[in-house]
Coordinates of N, CA, C and O and ligand atoms in Angstrom, one line a residue:
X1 N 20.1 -22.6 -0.3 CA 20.9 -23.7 0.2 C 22.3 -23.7 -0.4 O 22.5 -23.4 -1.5
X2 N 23.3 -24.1 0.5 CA 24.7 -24.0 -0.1 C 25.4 -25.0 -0.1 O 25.1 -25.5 1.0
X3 N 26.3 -25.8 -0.8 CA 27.0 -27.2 -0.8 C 28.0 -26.9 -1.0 O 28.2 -25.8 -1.5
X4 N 29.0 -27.7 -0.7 CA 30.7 -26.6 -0.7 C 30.9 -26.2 -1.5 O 31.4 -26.4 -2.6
X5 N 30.3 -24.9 -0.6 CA 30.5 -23.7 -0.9 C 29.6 -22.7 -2.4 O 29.4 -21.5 -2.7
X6 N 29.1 -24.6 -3.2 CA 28.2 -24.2 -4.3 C 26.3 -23.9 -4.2 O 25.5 -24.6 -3.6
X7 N 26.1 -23.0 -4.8 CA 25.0 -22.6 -4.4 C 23.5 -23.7 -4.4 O 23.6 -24.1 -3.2
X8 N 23.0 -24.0 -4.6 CA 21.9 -25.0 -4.5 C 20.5 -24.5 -5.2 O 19.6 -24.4 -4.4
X9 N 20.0 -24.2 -6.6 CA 19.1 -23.5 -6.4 C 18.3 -24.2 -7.5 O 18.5 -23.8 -8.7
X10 N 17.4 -25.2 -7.2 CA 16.8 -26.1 -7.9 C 16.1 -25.5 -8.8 O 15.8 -24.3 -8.8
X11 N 15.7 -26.5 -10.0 CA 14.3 -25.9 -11.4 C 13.1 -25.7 -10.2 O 12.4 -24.7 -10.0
X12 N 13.1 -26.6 -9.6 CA 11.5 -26.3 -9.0 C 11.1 -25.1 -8.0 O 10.0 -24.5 -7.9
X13 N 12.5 -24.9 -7.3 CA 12.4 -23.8 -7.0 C 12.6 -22.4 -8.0 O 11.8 -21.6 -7.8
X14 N 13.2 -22.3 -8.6 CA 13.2 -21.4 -10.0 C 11.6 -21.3 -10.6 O 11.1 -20.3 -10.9
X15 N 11.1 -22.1 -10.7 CA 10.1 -22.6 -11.4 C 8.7 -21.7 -10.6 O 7.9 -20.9 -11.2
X16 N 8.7 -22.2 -9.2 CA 7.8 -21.4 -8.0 C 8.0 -20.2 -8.0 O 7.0 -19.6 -7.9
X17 N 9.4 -19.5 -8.1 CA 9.7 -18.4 -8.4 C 8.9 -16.9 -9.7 O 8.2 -15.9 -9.5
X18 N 9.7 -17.8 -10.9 CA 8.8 -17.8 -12.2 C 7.4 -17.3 -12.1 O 7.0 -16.2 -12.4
X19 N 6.6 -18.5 -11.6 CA 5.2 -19.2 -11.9 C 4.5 -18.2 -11.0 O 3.2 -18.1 -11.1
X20 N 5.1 -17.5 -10.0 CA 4.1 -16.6 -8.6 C 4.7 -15.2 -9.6 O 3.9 -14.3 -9.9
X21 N 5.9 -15.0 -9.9 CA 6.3 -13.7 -10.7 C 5.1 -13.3 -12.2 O 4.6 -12.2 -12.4
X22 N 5.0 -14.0 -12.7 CA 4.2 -14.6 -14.0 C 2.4 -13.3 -13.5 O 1.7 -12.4 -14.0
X23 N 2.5 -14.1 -12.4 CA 0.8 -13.2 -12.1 C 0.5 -12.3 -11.4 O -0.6 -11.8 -11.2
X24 N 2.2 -11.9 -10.9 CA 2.3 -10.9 -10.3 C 2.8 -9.8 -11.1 O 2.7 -8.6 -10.9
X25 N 3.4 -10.4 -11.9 CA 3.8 -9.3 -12.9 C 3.1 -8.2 -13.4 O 3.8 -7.2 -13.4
X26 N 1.8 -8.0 -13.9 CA 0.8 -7.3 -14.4 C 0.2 -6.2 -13.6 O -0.5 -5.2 -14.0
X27 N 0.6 -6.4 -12.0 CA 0.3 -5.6 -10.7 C 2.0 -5.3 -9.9 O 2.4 -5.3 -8.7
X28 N 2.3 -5.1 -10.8 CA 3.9 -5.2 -9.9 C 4.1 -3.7 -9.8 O 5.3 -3.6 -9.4
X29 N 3.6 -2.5 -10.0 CA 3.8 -1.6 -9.6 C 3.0 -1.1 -8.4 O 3.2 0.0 -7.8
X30 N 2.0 -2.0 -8.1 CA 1.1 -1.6 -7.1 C 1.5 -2.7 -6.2 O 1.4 -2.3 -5.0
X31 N 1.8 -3.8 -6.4 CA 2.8 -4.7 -5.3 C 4.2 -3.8 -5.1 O 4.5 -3.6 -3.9
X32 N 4.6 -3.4 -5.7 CA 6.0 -2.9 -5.2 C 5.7 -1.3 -3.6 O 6.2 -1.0 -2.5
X33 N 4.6 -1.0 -4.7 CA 4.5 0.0 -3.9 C 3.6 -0.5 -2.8 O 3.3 0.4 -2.0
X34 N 3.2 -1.4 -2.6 CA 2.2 -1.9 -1.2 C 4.0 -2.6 -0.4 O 4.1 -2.5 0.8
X35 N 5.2 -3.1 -1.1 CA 6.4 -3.6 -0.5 C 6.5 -2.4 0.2 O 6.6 -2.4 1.5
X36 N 6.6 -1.5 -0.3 CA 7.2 0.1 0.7 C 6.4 0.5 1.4 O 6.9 1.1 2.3
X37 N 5.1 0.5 1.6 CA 4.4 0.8 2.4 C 4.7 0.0 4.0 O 4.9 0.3 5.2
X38 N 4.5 -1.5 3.0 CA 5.2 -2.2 4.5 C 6.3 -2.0 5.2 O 6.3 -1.6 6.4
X39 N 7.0 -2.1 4.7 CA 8.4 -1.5 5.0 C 8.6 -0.1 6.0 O 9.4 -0.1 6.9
X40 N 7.9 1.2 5.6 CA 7.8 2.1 6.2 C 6.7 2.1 7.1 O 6.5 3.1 7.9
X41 N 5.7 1.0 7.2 CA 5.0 0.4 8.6 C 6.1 0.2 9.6 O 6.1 1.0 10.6
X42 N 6.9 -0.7 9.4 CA 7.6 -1.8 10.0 C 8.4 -0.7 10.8 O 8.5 -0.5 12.0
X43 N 9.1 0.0 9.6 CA 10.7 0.7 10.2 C 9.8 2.3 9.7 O 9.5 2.4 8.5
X44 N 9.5 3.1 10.3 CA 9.0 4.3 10.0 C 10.3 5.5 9.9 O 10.1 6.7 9.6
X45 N 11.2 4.9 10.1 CA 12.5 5.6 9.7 C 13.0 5.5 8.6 O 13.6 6.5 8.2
X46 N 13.1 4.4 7.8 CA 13.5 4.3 6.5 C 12.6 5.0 5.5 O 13.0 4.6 4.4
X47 N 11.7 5.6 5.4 CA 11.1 6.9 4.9 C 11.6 7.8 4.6 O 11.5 8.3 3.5
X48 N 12.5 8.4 5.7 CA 13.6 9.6 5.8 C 14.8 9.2 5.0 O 15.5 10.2 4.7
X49 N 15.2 7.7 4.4 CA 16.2 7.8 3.8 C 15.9 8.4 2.5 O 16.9 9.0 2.1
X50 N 15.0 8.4 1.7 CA 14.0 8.6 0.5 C 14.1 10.4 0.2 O 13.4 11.1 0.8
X51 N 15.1 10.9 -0.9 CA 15.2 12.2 -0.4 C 14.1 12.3 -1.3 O 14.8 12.9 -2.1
X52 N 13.3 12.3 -1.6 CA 11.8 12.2 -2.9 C 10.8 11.9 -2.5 O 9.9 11.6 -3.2
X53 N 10.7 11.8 -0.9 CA 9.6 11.1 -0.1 C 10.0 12.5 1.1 O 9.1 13.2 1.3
X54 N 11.1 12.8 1.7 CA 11.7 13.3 2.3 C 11.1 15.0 2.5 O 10.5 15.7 3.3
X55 N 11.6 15.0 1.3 CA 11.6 16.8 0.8 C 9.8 16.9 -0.2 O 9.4 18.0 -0.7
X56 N 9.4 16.1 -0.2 CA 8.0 15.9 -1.1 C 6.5 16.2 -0.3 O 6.5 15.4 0.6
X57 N 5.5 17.0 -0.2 CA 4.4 17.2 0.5 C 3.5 16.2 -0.1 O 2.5 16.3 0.6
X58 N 3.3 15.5 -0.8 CA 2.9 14.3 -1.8 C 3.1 13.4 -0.9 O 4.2 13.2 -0.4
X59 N 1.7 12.6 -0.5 CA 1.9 11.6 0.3 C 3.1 10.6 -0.3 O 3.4 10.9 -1.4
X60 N 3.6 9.6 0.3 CA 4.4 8.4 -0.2 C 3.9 7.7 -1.1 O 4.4 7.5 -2.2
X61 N 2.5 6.9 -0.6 CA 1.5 6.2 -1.4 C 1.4 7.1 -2.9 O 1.3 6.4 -4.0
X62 N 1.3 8.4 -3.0 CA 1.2 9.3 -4.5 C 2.2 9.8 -5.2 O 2.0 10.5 -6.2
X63 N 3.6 9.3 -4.4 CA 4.6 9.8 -5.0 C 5.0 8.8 -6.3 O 5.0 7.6 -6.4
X64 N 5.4 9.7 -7.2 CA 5.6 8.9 -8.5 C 7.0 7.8 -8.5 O 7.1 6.8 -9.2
X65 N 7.8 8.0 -7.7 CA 9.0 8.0 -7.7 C 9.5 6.3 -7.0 O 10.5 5.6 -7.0
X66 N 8.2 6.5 -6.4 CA 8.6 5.5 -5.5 C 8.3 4.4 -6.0 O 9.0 3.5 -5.5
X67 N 7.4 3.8 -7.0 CA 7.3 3.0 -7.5 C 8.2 2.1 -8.5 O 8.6 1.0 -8.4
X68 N 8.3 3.1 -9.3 CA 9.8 2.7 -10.2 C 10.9 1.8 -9.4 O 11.6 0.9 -9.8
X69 N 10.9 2.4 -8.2 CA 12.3 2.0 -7.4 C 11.8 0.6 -6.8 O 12.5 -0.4 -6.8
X70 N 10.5 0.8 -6.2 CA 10.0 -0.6 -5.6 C 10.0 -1.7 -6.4 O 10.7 -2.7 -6.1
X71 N 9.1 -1.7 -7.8 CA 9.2 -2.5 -8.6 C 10.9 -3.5 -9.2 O 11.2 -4.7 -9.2
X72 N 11.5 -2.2 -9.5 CA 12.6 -3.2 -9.6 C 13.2 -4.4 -8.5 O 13.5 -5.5 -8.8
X73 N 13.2 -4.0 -7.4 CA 13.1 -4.8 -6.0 C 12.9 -6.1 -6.8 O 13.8 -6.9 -7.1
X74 N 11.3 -6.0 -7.2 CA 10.7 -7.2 -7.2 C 11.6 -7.6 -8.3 O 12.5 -8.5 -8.1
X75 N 11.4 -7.0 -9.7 CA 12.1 -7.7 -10.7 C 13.2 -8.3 -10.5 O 13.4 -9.4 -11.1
X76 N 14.3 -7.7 -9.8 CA 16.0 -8.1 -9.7 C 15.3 -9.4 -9.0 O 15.4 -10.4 -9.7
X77 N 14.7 -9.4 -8.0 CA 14.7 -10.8 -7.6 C 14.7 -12.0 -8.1 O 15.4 -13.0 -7.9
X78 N 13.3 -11.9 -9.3 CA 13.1 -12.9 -9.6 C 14.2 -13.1 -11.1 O 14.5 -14.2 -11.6
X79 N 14.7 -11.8 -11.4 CA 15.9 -12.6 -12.3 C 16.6 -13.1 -11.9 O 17.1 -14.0 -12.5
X80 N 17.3 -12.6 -10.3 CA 18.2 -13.2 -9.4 C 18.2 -15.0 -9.6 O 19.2 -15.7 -9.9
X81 N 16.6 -15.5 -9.4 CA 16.4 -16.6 -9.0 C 16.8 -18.0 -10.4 O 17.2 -19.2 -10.4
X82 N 16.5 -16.9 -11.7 CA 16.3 -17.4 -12.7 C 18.4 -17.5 -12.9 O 19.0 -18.6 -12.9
X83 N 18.9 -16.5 -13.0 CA 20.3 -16.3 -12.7 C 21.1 -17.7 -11.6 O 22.0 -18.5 -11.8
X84 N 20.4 -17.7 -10.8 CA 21.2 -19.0 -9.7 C 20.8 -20.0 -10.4 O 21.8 -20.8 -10.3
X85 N 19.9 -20.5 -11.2 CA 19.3 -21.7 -11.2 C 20.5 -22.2 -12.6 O 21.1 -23.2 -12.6
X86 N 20.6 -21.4 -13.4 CA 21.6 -21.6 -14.5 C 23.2 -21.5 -14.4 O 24.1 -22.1 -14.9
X87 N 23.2 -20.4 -13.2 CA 24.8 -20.7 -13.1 C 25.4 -20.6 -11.8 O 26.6 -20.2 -11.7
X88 N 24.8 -20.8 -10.6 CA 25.1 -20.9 -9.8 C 25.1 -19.8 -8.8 O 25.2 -20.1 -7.6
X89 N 24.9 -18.4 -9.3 CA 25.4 -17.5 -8.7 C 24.4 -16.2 -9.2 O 23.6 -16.5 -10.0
X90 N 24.4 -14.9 -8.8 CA 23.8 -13.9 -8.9 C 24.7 -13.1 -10.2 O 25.8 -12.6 -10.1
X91 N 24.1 -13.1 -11.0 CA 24.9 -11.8 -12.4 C 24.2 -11.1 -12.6 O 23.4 -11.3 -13.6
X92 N 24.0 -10.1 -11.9 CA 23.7 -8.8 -12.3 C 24.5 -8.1 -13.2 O 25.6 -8.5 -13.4
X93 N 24.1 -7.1 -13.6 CA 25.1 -6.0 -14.6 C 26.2 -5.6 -13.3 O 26.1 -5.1 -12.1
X94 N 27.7 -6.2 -14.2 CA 29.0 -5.5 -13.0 C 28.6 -4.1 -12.8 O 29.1 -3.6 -11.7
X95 N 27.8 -3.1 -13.5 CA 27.2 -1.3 -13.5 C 26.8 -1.2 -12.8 O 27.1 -0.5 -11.8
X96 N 25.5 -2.2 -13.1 CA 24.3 -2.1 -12.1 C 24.3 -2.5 -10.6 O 23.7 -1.9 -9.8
X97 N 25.3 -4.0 -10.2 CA 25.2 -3.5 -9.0 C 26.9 -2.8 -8.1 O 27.0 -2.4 -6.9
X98 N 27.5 -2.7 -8.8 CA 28.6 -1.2 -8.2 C 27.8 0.2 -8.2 O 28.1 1.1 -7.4
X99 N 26.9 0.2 -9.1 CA 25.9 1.3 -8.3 C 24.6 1.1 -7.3 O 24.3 2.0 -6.5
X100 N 24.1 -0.1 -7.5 CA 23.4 -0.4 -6.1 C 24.3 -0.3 -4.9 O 23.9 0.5 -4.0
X101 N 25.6 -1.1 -4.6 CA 26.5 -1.0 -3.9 C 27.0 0.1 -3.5 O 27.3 0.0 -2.3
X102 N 27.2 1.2 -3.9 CA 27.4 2.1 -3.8 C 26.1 3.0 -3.4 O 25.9 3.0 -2.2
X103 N 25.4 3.6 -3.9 CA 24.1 3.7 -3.4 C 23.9 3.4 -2.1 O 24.1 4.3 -1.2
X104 N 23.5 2.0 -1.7 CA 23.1 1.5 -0.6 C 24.1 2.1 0.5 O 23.6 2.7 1.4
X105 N 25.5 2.1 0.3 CA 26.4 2.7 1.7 C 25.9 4.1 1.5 O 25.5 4.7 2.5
X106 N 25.9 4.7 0.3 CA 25.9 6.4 0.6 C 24.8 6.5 1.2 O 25.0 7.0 2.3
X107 N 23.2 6.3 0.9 CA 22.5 6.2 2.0 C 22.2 5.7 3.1 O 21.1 6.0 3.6
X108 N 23.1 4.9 3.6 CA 23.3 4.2 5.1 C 22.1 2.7 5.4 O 21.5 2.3 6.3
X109 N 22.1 2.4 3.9 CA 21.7 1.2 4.5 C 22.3 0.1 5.1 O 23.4 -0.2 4.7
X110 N 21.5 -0.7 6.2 CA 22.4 -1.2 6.8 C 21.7 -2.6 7.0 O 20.7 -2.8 6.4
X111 N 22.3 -3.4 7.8 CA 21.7 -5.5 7.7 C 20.1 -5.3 7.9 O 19.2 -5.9 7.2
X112 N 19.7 -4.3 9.3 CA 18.5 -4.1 9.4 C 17.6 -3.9 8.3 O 16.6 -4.6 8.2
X113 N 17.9 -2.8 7.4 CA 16.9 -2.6 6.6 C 16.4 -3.8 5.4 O 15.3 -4.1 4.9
X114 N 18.2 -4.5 5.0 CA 17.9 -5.8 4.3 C 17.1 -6.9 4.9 O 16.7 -7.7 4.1
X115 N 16.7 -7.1 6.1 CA 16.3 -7.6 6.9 C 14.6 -7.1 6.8 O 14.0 -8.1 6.5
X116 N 13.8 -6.2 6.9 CA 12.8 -5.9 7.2 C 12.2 -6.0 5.3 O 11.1 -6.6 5.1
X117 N 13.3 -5.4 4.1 CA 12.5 -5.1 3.1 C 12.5 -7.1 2.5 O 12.0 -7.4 1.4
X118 N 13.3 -8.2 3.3 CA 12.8 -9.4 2.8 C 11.8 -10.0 3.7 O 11.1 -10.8 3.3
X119 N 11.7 -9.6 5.0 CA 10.1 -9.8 5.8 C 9.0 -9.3 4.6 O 8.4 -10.1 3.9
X120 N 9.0 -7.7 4.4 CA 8.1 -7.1 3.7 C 7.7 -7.9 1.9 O 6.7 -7.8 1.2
X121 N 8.5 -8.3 1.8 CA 8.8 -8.7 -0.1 C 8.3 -10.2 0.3 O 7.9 -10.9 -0.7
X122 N 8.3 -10.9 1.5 CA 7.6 -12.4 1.8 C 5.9 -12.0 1.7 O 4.9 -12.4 1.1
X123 N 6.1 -11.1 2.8 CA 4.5 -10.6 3.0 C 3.9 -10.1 1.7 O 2.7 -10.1 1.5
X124 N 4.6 -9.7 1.1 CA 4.0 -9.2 -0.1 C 3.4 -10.1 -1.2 O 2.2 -10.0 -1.7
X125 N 4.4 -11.1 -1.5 CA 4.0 -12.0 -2.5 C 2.7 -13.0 -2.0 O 1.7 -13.3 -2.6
X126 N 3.1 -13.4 -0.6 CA 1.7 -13.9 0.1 C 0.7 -13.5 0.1 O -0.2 -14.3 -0.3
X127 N 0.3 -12.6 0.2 CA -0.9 -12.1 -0.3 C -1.2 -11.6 -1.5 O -2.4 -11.4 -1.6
X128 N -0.3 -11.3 -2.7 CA -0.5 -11.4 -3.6 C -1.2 -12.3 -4.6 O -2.1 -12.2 -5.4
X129 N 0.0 -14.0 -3.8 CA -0.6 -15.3 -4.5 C -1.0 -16.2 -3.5 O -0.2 -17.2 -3.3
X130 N -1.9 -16.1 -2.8 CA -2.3 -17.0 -1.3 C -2.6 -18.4 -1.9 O -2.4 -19.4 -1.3
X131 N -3.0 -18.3 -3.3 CA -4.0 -19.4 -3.5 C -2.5 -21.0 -4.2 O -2.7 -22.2 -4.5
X132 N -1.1 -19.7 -4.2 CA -0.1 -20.8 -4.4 C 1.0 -20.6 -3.6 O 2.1 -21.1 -3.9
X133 N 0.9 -19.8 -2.4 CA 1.7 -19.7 -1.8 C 2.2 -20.9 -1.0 O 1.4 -21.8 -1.2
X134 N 3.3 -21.4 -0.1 CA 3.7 -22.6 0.4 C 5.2 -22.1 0.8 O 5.9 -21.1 0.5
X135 N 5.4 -23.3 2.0 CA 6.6 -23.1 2.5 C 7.8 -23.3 1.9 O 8.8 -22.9 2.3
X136 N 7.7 -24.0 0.8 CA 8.9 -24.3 -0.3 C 9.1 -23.1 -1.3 O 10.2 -22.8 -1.8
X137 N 7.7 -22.2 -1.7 CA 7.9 -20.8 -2.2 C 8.5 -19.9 -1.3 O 9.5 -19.2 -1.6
X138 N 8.0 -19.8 -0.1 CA 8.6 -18.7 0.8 C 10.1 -19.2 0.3 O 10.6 -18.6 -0.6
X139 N 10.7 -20.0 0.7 CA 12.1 -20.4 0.9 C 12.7 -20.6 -0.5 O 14.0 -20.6 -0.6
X140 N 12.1 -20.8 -1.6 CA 12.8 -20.1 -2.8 C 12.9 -18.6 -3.0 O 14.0 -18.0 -2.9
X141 N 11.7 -17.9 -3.1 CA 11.5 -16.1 -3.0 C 13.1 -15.8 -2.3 O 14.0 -15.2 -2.8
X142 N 13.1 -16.3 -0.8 CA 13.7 -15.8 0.3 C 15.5 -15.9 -0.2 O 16.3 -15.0 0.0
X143 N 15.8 -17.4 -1.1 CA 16.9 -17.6 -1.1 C 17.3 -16.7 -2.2 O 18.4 -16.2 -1.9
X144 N 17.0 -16.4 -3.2 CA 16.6 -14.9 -4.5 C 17.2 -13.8 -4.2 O 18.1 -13.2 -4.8
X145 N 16.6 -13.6 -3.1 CA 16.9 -12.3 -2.5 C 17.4 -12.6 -1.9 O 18.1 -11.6 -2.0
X146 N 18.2 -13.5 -0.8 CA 19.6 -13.6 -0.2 C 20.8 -13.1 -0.8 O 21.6 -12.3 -0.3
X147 N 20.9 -14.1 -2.5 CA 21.9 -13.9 -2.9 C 21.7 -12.7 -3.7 O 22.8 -12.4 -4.2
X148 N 20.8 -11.9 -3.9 CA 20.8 -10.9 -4.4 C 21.6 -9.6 -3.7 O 22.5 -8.8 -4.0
X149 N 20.7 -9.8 -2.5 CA 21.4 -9.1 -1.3 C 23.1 -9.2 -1.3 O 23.9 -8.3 -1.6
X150 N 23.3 -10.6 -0.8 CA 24.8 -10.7 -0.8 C 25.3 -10.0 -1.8 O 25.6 -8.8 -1.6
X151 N 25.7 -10.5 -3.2 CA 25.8 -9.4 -4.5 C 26.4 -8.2 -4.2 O 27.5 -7.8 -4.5
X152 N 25.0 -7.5 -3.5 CA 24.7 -5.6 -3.3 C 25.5 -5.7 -2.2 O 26.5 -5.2 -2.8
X153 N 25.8 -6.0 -1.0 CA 26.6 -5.9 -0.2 C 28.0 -6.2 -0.6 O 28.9 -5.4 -0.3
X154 N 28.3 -7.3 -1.1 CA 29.3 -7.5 -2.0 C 30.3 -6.1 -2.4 O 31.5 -6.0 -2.1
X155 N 29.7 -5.3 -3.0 CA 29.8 -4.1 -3.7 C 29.7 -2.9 -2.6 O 29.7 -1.7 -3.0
X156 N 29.5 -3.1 -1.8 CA 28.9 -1.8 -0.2 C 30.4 -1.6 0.0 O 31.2 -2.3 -0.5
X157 N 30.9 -0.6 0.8 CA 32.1 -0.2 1.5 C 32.2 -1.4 2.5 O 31.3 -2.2 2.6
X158 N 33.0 -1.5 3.2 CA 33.7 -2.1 4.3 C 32.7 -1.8 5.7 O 32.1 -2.7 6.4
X159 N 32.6 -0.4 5.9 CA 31.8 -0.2 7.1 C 30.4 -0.1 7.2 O 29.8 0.5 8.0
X160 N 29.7 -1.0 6.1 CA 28.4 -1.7 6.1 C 28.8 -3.3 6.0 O 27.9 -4.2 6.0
Ligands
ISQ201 C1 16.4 0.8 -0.1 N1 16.1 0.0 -1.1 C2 15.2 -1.0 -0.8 C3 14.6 -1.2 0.4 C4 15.0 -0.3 1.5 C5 14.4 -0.5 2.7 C6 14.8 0.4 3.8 C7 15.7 1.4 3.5 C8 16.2 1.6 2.3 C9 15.9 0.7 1.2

């Protein structure tokens, strides 16, 4: 949620955030990598961006590589959320994301894929935590990763 122009990002939402992170945490490499699976359901072309999945005879699901990368996904998020709730805004490391930024254009990611991997990262946590899942969590999770997104694009070339 945004108020002129200032961001909106309540304790309680922080808190939902937190509190579904908390139990997800302990399985977050096998959530992350169930995130990419969806994702490469969804869009079977973003597979090919993956030069480690790409050039690899190792199924995706066994590739070592891929998890590391998924997991963080999840983690930036939920620091993302913890980050809004205190100062308004996303602070990531200025390193960390001029290299996500950078990254993301050199491999051609584009609005679509940010698009499919926050479908996939909703579905994910949902069934992770069904038993606290709710429409006020979706729409915390979702707002997390908005501004995280923004951020990483932030930092993208011009012609993304
Ligand atoms: C890169 N990082 C996270 C998610 C992605 C989804 C599709 C294509 C590239 C991606």
């Amino acid at each position: 949620m945004e108020s002129e122009g200032k961001i909106v990002f309540t304790e309680e939402q922080e808190a939902l955030v937190v509190k579904s992170w908390s139990v997800m945490k302990k399985n977050s490499a096998e959530l992350g990598l169930k995130l990419f699976l969806k994702i490469f359901e969804i869009a079977p072309t973003t597979k090919k961006m993956f030069s480690f999945l790409r050039d690899s005879p190792i199924p995706a699901e066994q590739n070592p590589k891929l998890k590391p990368h998924a997991m963080s996904v999840f983690v930036m998020c939920c620091e993302s959320a913890v980050q809004l709730r205190k100062t308004g805004k996303v602070t990531v490391r200025e390193t960390t994301l001029k290299r996500l930024g950078a990254n993301h254009s050199k491999y051609g990611v584009v609005n679509e894929h940010f698009e499919v991997t926050k479908y996939a990262l909703l579905e994910t946590i949902k069934e992770a935590v069904p038993e606290m899942w709710s429409p006020e969590m979706k729409v915390a999770w979702g707002e997390a990763y908005d501004h995280l997104v923004a951020a990483i694009k932030a930092e993208m070339k011009p012609s993304n």
